[in-house]
Coordinates of C-alpha atoms in Angstrom, one line a residue:
Chain A
E1 CA 89.1 95.7 51.4
A2 CA 91.0 98.8 50.9
Q3 CA 91.0 100.4 54.3
V4 CA 93.0 102.8 56.2
T5 CA 93.4 101.3 60.4
Q6 CA 93.7 103.2 62.7
N7 CA 94.5 102.0 66.6
P8 CA 93.2 102.7 69.5
R9 CA 89.0 104.3 68.3
Y10 CA 89.6 105.9 71.8
L11 CA 92.3 106.8 74.1
I12 CA 91.8 108.2 77.8
T13 CA 95.6 109.2 79.5
V14 CA 97.4 111.6 81.5
T15 CA 99.7 114.7 81.1
G16 CA 103.2 113.3 80.3
K17 CA 102.4 109.6 79.6
K18 CA 104.3 108.8 76.1
L19 CA 101.7 107.5 73.6
T20 CA 102.0 105.9 70.3
V21 CA 98.8 106.0 67.8
T22 CA 99.2 102.8 64.8
C23 CA 98.1 103.8 62.0
S24 CA 98.6 100.8 58.9
Q25 CA 97.3 101.4 55.1
N26 CA 96.5 98.5 52.6
M27 CA 96.8 100.3 49.5
N28 CA 100.1 100.3 49.1
H29 CA 99.7 104.2 48.7
E30 CA 102.9 106.2 49.1
Y31 CA 101.2 109.5 50.3
M32 CA 100.4 109.8 53.9
S33 CA 99.6 112.4 56.6
W34 CA 98.3 112.5 60.2
Y35 CA 95.5 115.6 61.0
R36 CA 94.0 116.7 64.3
Q37 CA 90.5 118.1 64.0
D38 CA 89.5 120.6 66.9
P39 CA 85.7 122.1 67.1
G40 CA 85.7 125.2 64.5
L41 CA 89.3 124.9 63.4
G42 CA 88.6 121.9 60.6
L43 CA 90.9 119.4 59.8
R44 CA 94.7 120.8 60.5
Q45 CA 98.1 119.0 59.1
I46 CA 100.3 117.2 62.1
Y47 CA 102.8 115.7 59.7
Y48 CA 103.1 113.8 57.0
S49 CA 105.5 111.2 54.6
M50 CA 106.1 110.9 50.6
N51 CA 107.5 107.8 51.3
V52 CA 109.3 105.7 53.5
E53 CA 112.1 107.5 55.1
V54 CA 110.7 110.4 54.2
T55 CA 108.7 112.6 56.1
D56 CA 107.9 116.4 56.8
K57 CA 106.3 119.1 59.1
G58 CA 102.9 120.0 58.5
D59 CA 101.3 123.1 60.2
V60 CA 100.7 122.0 63.8
P61 CA 104.0 119.9 64.5
E62 CA 104.8 120.8 68.0
G63 CA 104.7 118.0 70.5
Y64 CA 104.4 114.9 67.6
K65 CA 107.2 112.8 66.3
V66 CA 106.1 110.6 63.5
S67 CA 108.2 107.8 61.6
R68 CA 108.0 105.7 58.1
K69 CA 110.1 103.3 58.3
E70 CA 107.7 100.9 56.1
K71 CA 105.5 101.6 53.3
R72 CA 102.2 101.1 55.1
N73 CA 102.6 102.2 58.7
F74 CA 103.1 105.7 60.0
P75 CA 102.5 106.0 63.5
L76 CA 102.0 109.5 65.7
I77 CA 104.2 109.4 68.8
L78 CA 103.2 112.1 71.4
E79 CA 106.2 112.0 73.6
S80 CA 104.6 114.3 76.1
P81 CA 101.4 114.8 76.0
S82 CA 99.2 117.7 77.3
P83 CA 95.2 118.8 77.5
N84 CA 95.7 121.0 74.4
Q85 CA 96.9 117.6 72.9
T86 CA 92.8 116.4 73.3
S87 CA 91.2 116.4 70.2
L88 CA 90.6 113.9 67.0
Y89 CA 93.0 112.8 65.4
F90 CA 93.1 111.3 61.7
C91 CA 95.5 109.1 59.9
A92 CA 95.0 109.4 55.7
S93 CA 96.5 107.8 52.7
S94 CA 96.8 108.8 48.8
P95 CA 98.0 107.0 45.7
S96 CA 101.3 109.0 43.5
D97 CA 98.9 109.2 40.6
R98 CA 95.4 110.9 42.6
N99 CA 95.6 113.6 45.1
I100 CA 92.2 112.0 46.7
Q101 CA 92.7 111.3 50.4
Y102 CA 91.6 107.9 52.3
F103 CA 91.0 108.2 55.8
G104 CA 91.0 106.0 59.0
A105 CA 88.1 105.7 61.7
G106 CA 89.5 108.4 64.0
T107 CA 91.2 108.4 67.0
R108 CA 89.6 110.4 69.5
L109 CA 92.5 111.4 72.1
S110 CA 92.0 112.9 76.0
V111 CA 94.4 114.2 77.6
L112 CA 94.0 115.1 81.7
Chain B
Q1 CA 98.4 132.5 54.3
K2 CA 96.8 130.5 52.1
E3 CA 93.1 129.9 53.3
V4 CA 89.9 128.1 51.8
E5 CA 86.9 129.8 54.0
Q6 CA 83.3 128.2 54.1
N7 CA 80.4 129.3 56.0
S8 CA 79.9 127.4 59.2
G9 CA 76.4 127.0 59.1
P10 CA 74.2 125.4 59.9
L11 CA 72.3 125.6 56.5
S12 CA 68.9 124.4 57.3
V13 CA 67.4 123.2 53.6
P14 CA 63.8 121.2 53.0
E15 CA 64.0 117.4 52.2
G16 CA 63.8 117.4 48.4
A17 CA 65.3 120.9 47.9
I18 CA 68.4 121.8 46.4
A19 CA 71.4 122.4 48.9
S20 CA 73.8 124.7 48.0
L21 CA 77.3 125.2 49.7
N22 CA 79.6 127.9 48.8
C23 CA 83.8 127.6 49.7
T24 CA 86.5 130.9 48.8
Y25 CA 90.1 130.0 48.4
S26 CA 92.7 133.0 48.3
D27 CA 95.7 131.2 46.3
R28 CA 94.5 131.9 42.6
G29 CA 97.4 129.4 41.2
S30 CA 95.6 126.4 43.2
Q31 CA 94.7 123.1 40.6
S32 CA 92.8 120.9 42.1
F33 CA 89.4 120.8 44.2
F34 CA 87.3 119.0 46.1
W35 CA 84.3 118.0 48.6
Y36 CA 84.3 115.8 51.6
R37 CA 81.6 115.5 53.6
Q38 CA 81.9 114.4 57.3
Y39 CA 78.9 112.5 59.5
S40 CA 79.4 113.5 63.5
G41 CA 82.3 111.4 64.5
K42 CA 83.0 109.4 61.5
S43 CA 85.6 110.4 59.2
P44 CA 85.4 112.4 56.5
E45 CA 84.5 110.8 53.1
L46 CA 85.5 112.1 49.5
I47 CA 82.3 112.8 47.3
M48 CA 83.7 115.0 44.5
S49 CA 86.2 116.1 42.7
I50 CA 87.2 119.2 40.4
Y51 CA 89.7 120.5 38.3
S52 CA 88.8 122.8 35.7
N53 CA 86.3 125.6 35.0
G54 CA 82.7 124.5 35.1
D55 CA 80.5 122.1 36.2
K56 CA 80.4 118.6 37.0
E57 CA 78.0 115.8 37.7
D58 CA 77.5 113.0 39.6
G59 CA 74.3 111.8 40.3
R60 CA 72.9 114.3 43.0
F61 CA 75.6 116.4 43.1
T62 CA 77.3 119.0 41.4
A63 CA 80.6 120.8 41.9
Q64 CA 80.9 124.2 40.1
L65 CA 84.5 125.8 39.6
N66 CA 84.9 129.7 39.3
K67 CA 88.6 129.6 39.1
A68 CA 88.4 133.5 38.0
S69 CA 86.7 134.4 41.0
Q70 CA 88.4 131.7 42.8
Y71 CA 85.3 130.0 44.8
V72 CA 83.9 126.6 44.3
S73 CA 80.3 125.5 45.6
L74 CA 78.2 122.3 46.1
L75 CA 75.4 121.3 45.2
I76 CA 73.1 118.2 46.1
R77 CA 69.5 118.1 44.6
D78 CA 66.4 116.5 45.7
S79 CA 68.3 116.6 49.2
Q80 CA 67.5 113.9 51.6
P81 CA 68.0 113.7 55.6
S82 CA 70.9 111.4 55.2
D83 CA 72.8 113.9 53.5
S84 CA 73.1 116.0 56.4
A85 CA 76.3 116.4 57.3
T86 CA 79.2 118.4 57.8
Y87 CA 80.8 119.4 54.3
L88 CA 84.4 120.6 53.9
C89 CA 85.9 122.0 51.3
A90 CA 89.8 120.6 49.9
V91 CA 92.4 122.9 47.8
N92 CA 95.3 121.5 46.6
E93 CA 98.2 124.0 45.0
T94 CA 99.6 122.2 42.1
P95 CA 99.3 118.6 40.5
L96 CA 102.9 118.2 42.6
S97 CA 102.0 118.1 46.0
Y98 CA 100.0 116.0 47.9
Q99 CA 98.6 119.4 50.4
L100 CA 95.3 119.8 50.6
I101 CA 94.3 123.3 52.4
W102 CA 91.2 122.3 54.3
G103 CA 88.3 124.9 54.8
A104 CA 86.1 124.6 58.8
G105 CA 83.2 123.1 56.9
T106 CA 79.7 123.9 56.4
K107 CA 77.1 121.9 58.6
L108 CA 74.4 120.7 56.6
I109 CA 71.0 120.0 58.1
I110 CA 67.7 118.4 55.6
K111 CA 64.4 119.2 57.5
P112 CA 61.9 116.1 56.3

């Protein structure tokens, strides 16, 4: 089954404790992206990647890191989480020939 | 700042009626337009894409694009309670870009 898989689905952590949210897609898509979604603000892009080893900042990159060492994986790293990073996070991927994004199920993160 | 505007709602529509959702965008050069549906706590899923002026129909859904007026709309005929969700409008600037600019979404409630 074609899908984008995020883990974990739910995470509660404390300020300053490094965490990684994984994202993997099995559709051989070139493009991958991370969003956060907060009430009333819609989807805001954090980082995106056009292909392996090619990443770039989105609209709200502060406090986040990403890497794209393999085509299928695009992890999101929070080196020192803060309460303002409490949010619902989505990973998405898109093939090179169609700008249609396929989303993972989401990760709900709470930083205490 | 390129923007996509949607009325946040909620928009309440009786079951069986036509639901009309609207979206305006600021970048006159935008090329591709998408409607995603998002159920509460779930990930967005694509329901319609439209690339040229006019109407595009898919089952009970019709997307309408008017580039001169910079708006795109989504009509849902014979609305069902299962259509109750938040509808996100997304706009792509150029055919070569994967970047989408997202509206904050309109919450639609279908009343039985």
